[in-house]
Coordinates of C-alpha atoms and ligand atoms in Angstrom, one line a residue:
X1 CA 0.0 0.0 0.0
X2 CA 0.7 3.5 -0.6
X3 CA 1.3 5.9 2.3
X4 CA 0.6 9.3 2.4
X5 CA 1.4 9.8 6.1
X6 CA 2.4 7.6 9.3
X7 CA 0.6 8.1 12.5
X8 CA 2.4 6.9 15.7
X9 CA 0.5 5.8 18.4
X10 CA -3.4 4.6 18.1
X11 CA -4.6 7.0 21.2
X12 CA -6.9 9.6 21.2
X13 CA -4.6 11.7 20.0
X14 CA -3.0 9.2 16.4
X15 CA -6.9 8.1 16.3
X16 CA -8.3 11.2 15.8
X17 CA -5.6 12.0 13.4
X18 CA -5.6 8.9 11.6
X19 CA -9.3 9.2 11.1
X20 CA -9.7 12.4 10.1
X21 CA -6.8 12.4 7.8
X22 CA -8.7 9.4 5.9
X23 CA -11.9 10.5 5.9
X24 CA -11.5 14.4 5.5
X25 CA -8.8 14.7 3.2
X26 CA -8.6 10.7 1.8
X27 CA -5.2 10.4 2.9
X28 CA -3.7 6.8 3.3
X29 CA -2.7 6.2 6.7
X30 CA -0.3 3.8 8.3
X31 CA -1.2 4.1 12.1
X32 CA 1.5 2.2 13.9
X33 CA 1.2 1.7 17.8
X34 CA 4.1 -0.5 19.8
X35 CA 1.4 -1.6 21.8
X36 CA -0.9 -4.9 21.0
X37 CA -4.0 -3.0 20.9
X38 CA -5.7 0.7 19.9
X39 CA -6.7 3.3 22.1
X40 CA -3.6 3.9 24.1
X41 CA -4.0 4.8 27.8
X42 CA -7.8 4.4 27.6
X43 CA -7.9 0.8 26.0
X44 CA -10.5 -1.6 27.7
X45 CA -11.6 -4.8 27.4
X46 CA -13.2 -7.8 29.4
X47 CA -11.2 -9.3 32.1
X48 CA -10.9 -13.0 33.0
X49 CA -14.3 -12.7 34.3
X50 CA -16.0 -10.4 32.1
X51 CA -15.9 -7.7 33.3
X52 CA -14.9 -4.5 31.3
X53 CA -12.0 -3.0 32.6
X54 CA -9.8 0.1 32.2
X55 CA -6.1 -2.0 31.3
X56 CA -4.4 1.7 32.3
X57 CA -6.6 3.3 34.9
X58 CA -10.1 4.3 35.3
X59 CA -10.8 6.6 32.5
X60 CA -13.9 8.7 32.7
X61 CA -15.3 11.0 30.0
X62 CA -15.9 14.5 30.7
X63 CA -16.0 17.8 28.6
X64 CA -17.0 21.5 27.8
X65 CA -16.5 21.1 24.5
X66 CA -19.5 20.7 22.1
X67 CA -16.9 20.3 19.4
X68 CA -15.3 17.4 20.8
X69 CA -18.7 15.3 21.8
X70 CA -20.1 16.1 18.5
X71 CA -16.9 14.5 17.2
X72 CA -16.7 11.3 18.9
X73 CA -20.7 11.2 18.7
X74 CA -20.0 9.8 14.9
X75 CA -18.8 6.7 16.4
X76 CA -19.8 6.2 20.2
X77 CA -22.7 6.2 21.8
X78 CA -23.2 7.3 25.4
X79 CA -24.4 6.1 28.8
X80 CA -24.5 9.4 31.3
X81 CA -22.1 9.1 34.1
X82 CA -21.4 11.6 36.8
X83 CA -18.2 10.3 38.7
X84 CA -18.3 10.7 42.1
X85 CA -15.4 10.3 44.6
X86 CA -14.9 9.8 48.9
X87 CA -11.4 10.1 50.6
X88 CA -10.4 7.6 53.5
X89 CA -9.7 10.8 56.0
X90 CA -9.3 10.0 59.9
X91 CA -11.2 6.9 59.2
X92 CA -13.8 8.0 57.4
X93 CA -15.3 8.4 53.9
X94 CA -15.8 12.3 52.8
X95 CA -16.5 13.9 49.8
X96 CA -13.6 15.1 47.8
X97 CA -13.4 17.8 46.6
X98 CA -13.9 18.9 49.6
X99 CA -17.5 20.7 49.8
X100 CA -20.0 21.4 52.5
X101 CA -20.8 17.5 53.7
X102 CA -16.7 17.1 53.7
X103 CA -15.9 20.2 56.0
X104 CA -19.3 19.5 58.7
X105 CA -18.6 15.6 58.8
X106 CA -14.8 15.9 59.2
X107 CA -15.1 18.3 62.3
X108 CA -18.8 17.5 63.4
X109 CA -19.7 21.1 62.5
X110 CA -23.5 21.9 60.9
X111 CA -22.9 25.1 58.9
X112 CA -24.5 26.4 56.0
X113 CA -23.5 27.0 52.4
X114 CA -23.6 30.4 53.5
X115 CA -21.1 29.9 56.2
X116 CA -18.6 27.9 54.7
X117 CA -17.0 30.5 52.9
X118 CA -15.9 32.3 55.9
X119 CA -15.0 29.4 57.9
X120 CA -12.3 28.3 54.9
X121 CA -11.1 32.7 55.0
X122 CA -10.3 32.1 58.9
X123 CA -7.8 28.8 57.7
X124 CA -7.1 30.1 54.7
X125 CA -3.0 31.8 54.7
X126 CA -2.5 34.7 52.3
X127 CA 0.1 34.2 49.6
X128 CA 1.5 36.9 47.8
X129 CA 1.6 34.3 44.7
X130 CA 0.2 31.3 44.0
X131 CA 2.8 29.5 42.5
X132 CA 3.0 25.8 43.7
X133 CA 0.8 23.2 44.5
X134 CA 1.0 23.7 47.8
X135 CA 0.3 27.3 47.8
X136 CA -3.0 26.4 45.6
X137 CA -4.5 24.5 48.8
X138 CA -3.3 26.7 51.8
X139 CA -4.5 29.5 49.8
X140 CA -7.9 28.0 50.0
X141 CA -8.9 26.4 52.4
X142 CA -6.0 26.7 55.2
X143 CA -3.1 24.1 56.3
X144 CA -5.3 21.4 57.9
X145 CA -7.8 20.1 55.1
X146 CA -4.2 20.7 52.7
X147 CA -2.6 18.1 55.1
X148 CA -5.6 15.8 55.2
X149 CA -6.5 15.3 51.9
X150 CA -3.8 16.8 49.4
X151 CA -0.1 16.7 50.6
X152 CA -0.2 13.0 51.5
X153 CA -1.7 12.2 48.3
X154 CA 0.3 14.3 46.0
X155 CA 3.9 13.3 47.4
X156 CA 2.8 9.3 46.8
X157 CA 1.2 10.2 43.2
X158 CA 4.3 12.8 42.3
X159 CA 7.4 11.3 44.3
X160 CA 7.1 15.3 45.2
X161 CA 5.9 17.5 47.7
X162 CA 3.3 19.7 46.6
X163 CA 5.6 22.5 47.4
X164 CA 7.5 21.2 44.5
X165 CA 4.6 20.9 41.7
X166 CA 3.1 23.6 39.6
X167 CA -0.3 25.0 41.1
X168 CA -1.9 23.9 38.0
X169 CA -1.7 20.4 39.5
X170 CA -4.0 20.8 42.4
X171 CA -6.0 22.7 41.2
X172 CA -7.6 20.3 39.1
X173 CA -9.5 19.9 42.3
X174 CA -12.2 22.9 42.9
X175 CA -13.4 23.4 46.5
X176 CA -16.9 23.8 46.8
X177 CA -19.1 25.3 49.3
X178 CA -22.6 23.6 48.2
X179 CA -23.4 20.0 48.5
X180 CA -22.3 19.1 45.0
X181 CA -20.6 15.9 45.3
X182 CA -19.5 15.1 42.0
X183 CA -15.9 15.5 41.1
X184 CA -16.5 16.9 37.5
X185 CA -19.0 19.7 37.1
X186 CA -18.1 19.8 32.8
X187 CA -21.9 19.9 31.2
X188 CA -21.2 16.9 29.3
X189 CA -20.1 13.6 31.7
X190 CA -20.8 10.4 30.0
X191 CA -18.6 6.8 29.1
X192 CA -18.9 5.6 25.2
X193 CA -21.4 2.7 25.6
X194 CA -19.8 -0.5 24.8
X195 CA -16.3 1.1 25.8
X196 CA -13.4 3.1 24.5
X197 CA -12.2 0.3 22.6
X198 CA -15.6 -0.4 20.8
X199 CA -15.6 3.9 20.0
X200 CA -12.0 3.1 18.6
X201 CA -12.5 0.4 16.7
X202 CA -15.5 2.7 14.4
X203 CA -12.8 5.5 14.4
X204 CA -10.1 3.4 12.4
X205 CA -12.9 1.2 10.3
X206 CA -12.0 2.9 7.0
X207 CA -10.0 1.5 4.0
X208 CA -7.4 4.3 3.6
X209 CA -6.5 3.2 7.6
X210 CA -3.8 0.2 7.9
X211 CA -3.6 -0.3 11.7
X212 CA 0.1 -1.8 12.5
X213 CA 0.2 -2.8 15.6
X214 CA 3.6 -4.4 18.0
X215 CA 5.1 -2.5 15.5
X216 CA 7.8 0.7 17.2
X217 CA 8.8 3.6 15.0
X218 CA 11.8 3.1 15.2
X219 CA 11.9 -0.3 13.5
X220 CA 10.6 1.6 10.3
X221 CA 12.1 1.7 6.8
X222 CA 13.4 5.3 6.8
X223 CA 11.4 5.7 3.8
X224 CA 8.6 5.7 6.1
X225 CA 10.4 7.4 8.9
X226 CA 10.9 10.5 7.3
X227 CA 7.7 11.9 6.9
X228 CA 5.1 12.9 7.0
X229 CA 4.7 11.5 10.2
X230 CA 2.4 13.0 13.5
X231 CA 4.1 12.0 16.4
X232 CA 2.2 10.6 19.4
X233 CA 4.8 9.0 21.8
X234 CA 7.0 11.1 23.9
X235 CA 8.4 14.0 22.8
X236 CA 12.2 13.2 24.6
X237 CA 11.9 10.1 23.1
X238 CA 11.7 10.9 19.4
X239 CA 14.9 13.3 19.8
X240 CA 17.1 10.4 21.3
X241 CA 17.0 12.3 24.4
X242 CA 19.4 14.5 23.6
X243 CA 19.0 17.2 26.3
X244 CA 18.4 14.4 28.8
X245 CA 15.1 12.5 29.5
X246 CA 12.1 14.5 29.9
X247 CA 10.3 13.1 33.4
X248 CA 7.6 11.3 33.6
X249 CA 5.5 9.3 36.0
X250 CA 4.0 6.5 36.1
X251 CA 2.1 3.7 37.8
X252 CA 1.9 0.3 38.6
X253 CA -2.1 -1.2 38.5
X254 CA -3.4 -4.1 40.9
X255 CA -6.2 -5.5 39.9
X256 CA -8.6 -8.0 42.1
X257 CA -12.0 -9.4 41.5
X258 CA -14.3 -10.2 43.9
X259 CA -17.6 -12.3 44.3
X260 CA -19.8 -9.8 45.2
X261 CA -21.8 -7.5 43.2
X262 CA -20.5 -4.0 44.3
X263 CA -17.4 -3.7 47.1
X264 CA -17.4 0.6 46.9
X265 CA -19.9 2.9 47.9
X266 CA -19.0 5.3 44.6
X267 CA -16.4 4.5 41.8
X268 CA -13.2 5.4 43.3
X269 CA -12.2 5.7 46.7
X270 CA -9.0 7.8 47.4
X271 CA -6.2 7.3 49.9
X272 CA -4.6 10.7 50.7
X273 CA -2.7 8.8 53.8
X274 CA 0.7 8.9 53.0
X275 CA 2.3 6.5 55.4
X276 CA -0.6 3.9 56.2
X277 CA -1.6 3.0 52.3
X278 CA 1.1 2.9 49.7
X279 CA -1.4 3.2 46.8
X280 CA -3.7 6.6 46.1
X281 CA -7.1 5.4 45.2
X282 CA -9.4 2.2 44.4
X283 CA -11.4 2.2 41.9
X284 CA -14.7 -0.3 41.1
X285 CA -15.4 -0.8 37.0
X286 CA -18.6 -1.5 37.7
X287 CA -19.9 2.3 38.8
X288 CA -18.3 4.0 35.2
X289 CA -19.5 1.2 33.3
X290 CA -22.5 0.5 34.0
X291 CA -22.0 -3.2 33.7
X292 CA -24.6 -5.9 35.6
X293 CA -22.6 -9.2 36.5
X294 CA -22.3 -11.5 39.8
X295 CA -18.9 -10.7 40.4
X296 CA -16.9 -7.4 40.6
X297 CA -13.1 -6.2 39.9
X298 CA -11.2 -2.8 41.2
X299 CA -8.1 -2.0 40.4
X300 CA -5.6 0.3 43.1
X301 CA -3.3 2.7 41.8
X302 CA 0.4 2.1 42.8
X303 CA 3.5 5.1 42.0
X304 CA 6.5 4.7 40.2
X305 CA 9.3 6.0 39.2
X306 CA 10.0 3.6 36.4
X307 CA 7.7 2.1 33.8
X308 CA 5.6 3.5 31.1
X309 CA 5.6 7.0 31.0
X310 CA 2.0 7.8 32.1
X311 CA 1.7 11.9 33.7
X312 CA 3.6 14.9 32.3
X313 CA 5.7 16.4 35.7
X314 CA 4.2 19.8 35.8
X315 CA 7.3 22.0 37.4
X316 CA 9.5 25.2 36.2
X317 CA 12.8 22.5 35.5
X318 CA 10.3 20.3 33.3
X319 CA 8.9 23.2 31.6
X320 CA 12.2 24.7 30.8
X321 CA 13.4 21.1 29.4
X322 CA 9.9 20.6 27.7
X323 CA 10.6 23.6 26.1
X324 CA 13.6 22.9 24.5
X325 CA 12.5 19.7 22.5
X326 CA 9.4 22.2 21.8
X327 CA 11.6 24.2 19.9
X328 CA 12.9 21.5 18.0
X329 CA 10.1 19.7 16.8
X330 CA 8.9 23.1 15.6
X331 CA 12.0 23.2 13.4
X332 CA 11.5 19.3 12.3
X333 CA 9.9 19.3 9.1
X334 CA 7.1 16.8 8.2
X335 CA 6.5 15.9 11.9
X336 CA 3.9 16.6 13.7
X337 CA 3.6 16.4 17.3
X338 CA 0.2 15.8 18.9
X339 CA -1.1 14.2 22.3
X340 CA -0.3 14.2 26.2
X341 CA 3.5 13.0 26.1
X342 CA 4.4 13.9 22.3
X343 CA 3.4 18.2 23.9
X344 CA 4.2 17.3 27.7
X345 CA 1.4 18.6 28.8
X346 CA -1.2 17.4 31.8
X347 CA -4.3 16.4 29.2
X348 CA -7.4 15.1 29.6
X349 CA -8.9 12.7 26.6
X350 CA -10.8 15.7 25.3
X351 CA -8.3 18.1 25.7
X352 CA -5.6 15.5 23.5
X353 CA -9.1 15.6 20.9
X354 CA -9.4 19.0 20.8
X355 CA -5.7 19.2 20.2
X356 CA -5.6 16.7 17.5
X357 CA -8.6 18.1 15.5
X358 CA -6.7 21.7 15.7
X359 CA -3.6 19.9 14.5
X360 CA -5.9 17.9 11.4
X361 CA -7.4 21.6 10.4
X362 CA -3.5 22.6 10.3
X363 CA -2.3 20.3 8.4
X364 CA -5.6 20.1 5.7
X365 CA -4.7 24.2 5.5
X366 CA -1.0 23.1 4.3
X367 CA -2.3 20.8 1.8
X368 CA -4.8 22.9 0.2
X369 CA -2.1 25.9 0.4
X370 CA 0.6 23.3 -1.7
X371 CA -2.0 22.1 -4.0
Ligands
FAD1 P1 -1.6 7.8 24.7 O1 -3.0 7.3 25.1 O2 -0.5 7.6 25.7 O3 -1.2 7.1 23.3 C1 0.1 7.2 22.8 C2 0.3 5.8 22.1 O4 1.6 6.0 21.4 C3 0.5 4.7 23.0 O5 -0.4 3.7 22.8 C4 1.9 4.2 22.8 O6 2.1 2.8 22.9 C5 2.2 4.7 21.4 N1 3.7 5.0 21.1 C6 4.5 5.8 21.8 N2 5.7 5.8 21.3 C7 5.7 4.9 20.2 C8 6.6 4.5 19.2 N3 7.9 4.9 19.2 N4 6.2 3.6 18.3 C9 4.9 3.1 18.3 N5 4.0 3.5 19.1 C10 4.3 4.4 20.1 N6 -8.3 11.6 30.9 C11 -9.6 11.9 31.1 O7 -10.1 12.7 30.3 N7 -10.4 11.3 32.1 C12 -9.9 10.4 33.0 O8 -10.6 10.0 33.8 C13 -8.5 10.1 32.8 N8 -7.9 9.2 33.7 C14 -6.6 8.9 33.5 C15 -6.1 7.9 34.4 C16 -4.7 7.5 34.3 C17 -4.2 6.6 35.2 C18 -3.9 8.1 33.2 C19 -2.5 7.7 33.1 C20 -4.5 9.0 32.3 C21 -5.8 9.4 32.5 N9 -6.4 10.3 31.6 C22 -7.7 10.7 31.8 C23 -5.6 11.0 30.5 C24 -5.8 10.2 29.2 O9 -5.2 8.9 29.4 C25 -5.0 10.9 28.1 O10 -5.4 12.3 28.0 C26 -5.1 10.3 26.7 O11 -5.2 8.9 26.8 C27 -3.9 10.7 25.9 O12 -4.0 10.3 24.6 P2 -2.7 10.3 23.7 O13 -3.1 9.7 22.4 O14 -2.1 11.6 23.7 O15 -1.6 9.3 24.4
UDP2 N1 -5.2 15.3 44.6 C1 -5.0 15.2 46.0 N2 -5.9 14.5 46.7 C2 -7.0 14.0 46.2 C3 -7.2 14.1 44.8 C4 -6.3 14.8 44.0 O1 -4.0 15.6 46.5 O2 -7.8 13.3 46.9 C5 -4.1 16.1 43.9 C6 -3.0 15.1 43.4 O3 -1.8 15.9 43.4 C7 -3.5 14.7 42.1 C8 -4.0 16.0 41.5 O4 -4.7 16.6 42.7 O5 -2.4 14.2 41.3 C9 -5.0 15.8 40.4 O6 -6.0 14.9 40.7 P1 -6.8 14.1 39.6 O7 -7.8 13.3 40.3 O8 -7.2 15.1 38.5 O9 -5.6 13.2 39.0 P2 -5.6 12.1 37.8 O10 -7.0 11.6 37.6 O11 -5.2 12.9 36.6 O12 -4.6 11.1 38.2

């Protein structure tokens, strides 16, 4: 087969690609993923007892953008999910983020929405800049609820202290001072119906896509290799490291099955004690999916500094690294560089989407500009 362009890595971000390429501008695609499957990080599939599992972590879908729903629409439909999430705090189960219920449960309190407010400005510590993690929290809602539910977490998840991590990184988390105890508030939170995979596998049905798969770039015919080619994988990588790796972290996944029906009350349960529970959070497939069966399986979420490369490190040194292979895949010609680890950059799946359709419109302009 003819190629017009190589796409590396089947994830949101090489799917989106691959399939818009093909469809919108009848391009013929070689996707190529190193990987035995499609849909990178968010791959599922049944487990040993059939039960539909997330193979790299619970995934769940949530977005403001009508463009990006509308998108993935074409080839998924949806069950409506709103994820919902309790923290093991002083040996109890609280909401997180932390909202009214979490504050007047923690410390037997009964105040209002109109009081809580005011009772997080009496904890709250001024900073004259937000800058780090840390500083996100304190800034908030003062030094106690930071300690019980953020720095314990963060410095297992990170290998970091919060004082150490870009504000951006907490404050993923809002605090609330209502009732609302869902963890996203995005006007669209809903899981593809039979699965990522399943949404996948409609993306790359087309006859200009040839899906590759155990297959690494760098085992490529340089014909191939030297474009055009969008870039998926990380960025550090594709450069040979050559300022020094870029870090990353990543995790190690446990999962268990049991013979019950349902073992949480809500689909993940996080651990914020540092010392007492080496992993941050459990979470039951069951809740996102939707699934009936007899049995049940969760999977707990174990650090690492070693292994696939999972989170971008958001933090000034990274940044500054980032920044540099930035600047060089700007001046690479005929390679595109699209997704979480190929832009270092903390992205949701809709944000890696949005990205990749931005990068398709791009590269459709340079066509019709050469032609
Ligand atoms: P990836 O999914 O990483 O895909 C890149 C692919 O490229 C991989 O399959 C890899 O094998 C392949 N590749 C890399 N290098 C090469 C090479 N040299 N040759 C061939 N193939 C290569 N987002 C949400 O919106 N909601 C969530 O609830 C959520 N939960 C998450 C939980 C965890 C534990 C993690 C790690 C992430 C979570 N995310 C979530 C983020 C989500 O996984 C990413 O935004 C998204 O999957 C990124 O897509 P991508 O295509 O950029 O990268
Ligand atoms: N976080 C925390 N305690 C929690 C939940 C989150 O300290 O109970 C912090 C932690 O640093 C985490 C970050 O907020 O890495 C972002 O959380 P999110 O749930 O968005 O992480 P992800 O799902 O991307 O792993």
């Amino acid at each position: 087969m003819k190629v017009d362009r190589v796409v590396v890595g089947a994830g949101f971000a090489g799917s989106t690609i691959a399939e818009r390429l093909a469809r919108g501008l009848g391009e013929r695609v070689l996707l190529i993923d190193r990987r035995s499957h499609v849909g990178g990080n968010a791959y599922d599939e049944h487990d040993e007892a059939g039960i539909l599992v997330h193979r790299y972590g619970p995934h769940i879908f949530h977005t403001n953008a009508e463009r990006v729903v509308d998108y993935l629409s074409r080839f998924t439909d949806w069950r409506p999910y709103e994820h919902r999430v309790l923290a093991r705090v002083r040996g109890r189960l609280v909401p997180i983020p932390i909202n009214l219920d979490t504050v007047n449960r923690l410390f037997g309190l009964s105040l209002g929405e109109d009081e809580l407010e005011a009772w997080f400005a009496e904890r709250a510590e001024t900073a004259p800049r937000i800058r780090t993690s840390e500083d996100a929290v304190v800034a908030r809602v003062g030094r106690e609820l930071y300690e019980l539910f953020f720095r314990g977490y963060t410095r297992k998840q990170w290998g970091l202290d919060p004082s150490e991590l870009d504000a951006s990184v907490t404050s993923r988390i809002p605090v609330r001072t209502d009732r609302d105890d869902r963890y996203f508030t995005d006007s669209f939170q809903a899981m593809p119906r039979e699965g990522y995979t399943a949404m996948f596998a409609r993306m790359l049905d087309h006859p200009n896509i040839h899906v590759s798969l155990d297959t690494d770039f760098r085992e490529l015919p340089a014909s191939l290799r030297s474009g055009p080619v969008v870039f998926t994988g990380p960025v550090d990588e594709f450069f040979g490291r050559r300022f020094g790796p870029l870090p990353y972290r990543s995790l190690e996944f446990r999962f268990e099955t049991h013979d019950v029906r349902q073992l949480l009350p809500v689909g993940t349960v996080n651990e914020p004690d540092e010392t007492a529970v080496p992993y941050t959070r459990t979470t039951e497939f069951k809740h996102l999916t939707g699934q009936a069966h007899p049995r049940t399986t969760i999977v707990r979420e174990f650090p690492r500094a070693d292994g696939d490369p999972y989170y971008p490190i958001p933090r000034p040194e990274n940044e500054a690294l980032y920044e540099r292979y930035r600047a060089l895949a700007e001046r690479t010609a005929d390679v595109a560089f699209v997704g979480r680890l190929a832009t270092y950059r903390y992205y949701n799946m809709d944000q890696v989407v949005a990205q990749a359709l931005m990068t398709y419109r791009r590269l459709a302009g340079e066509r019709s500009a050469v032609a």
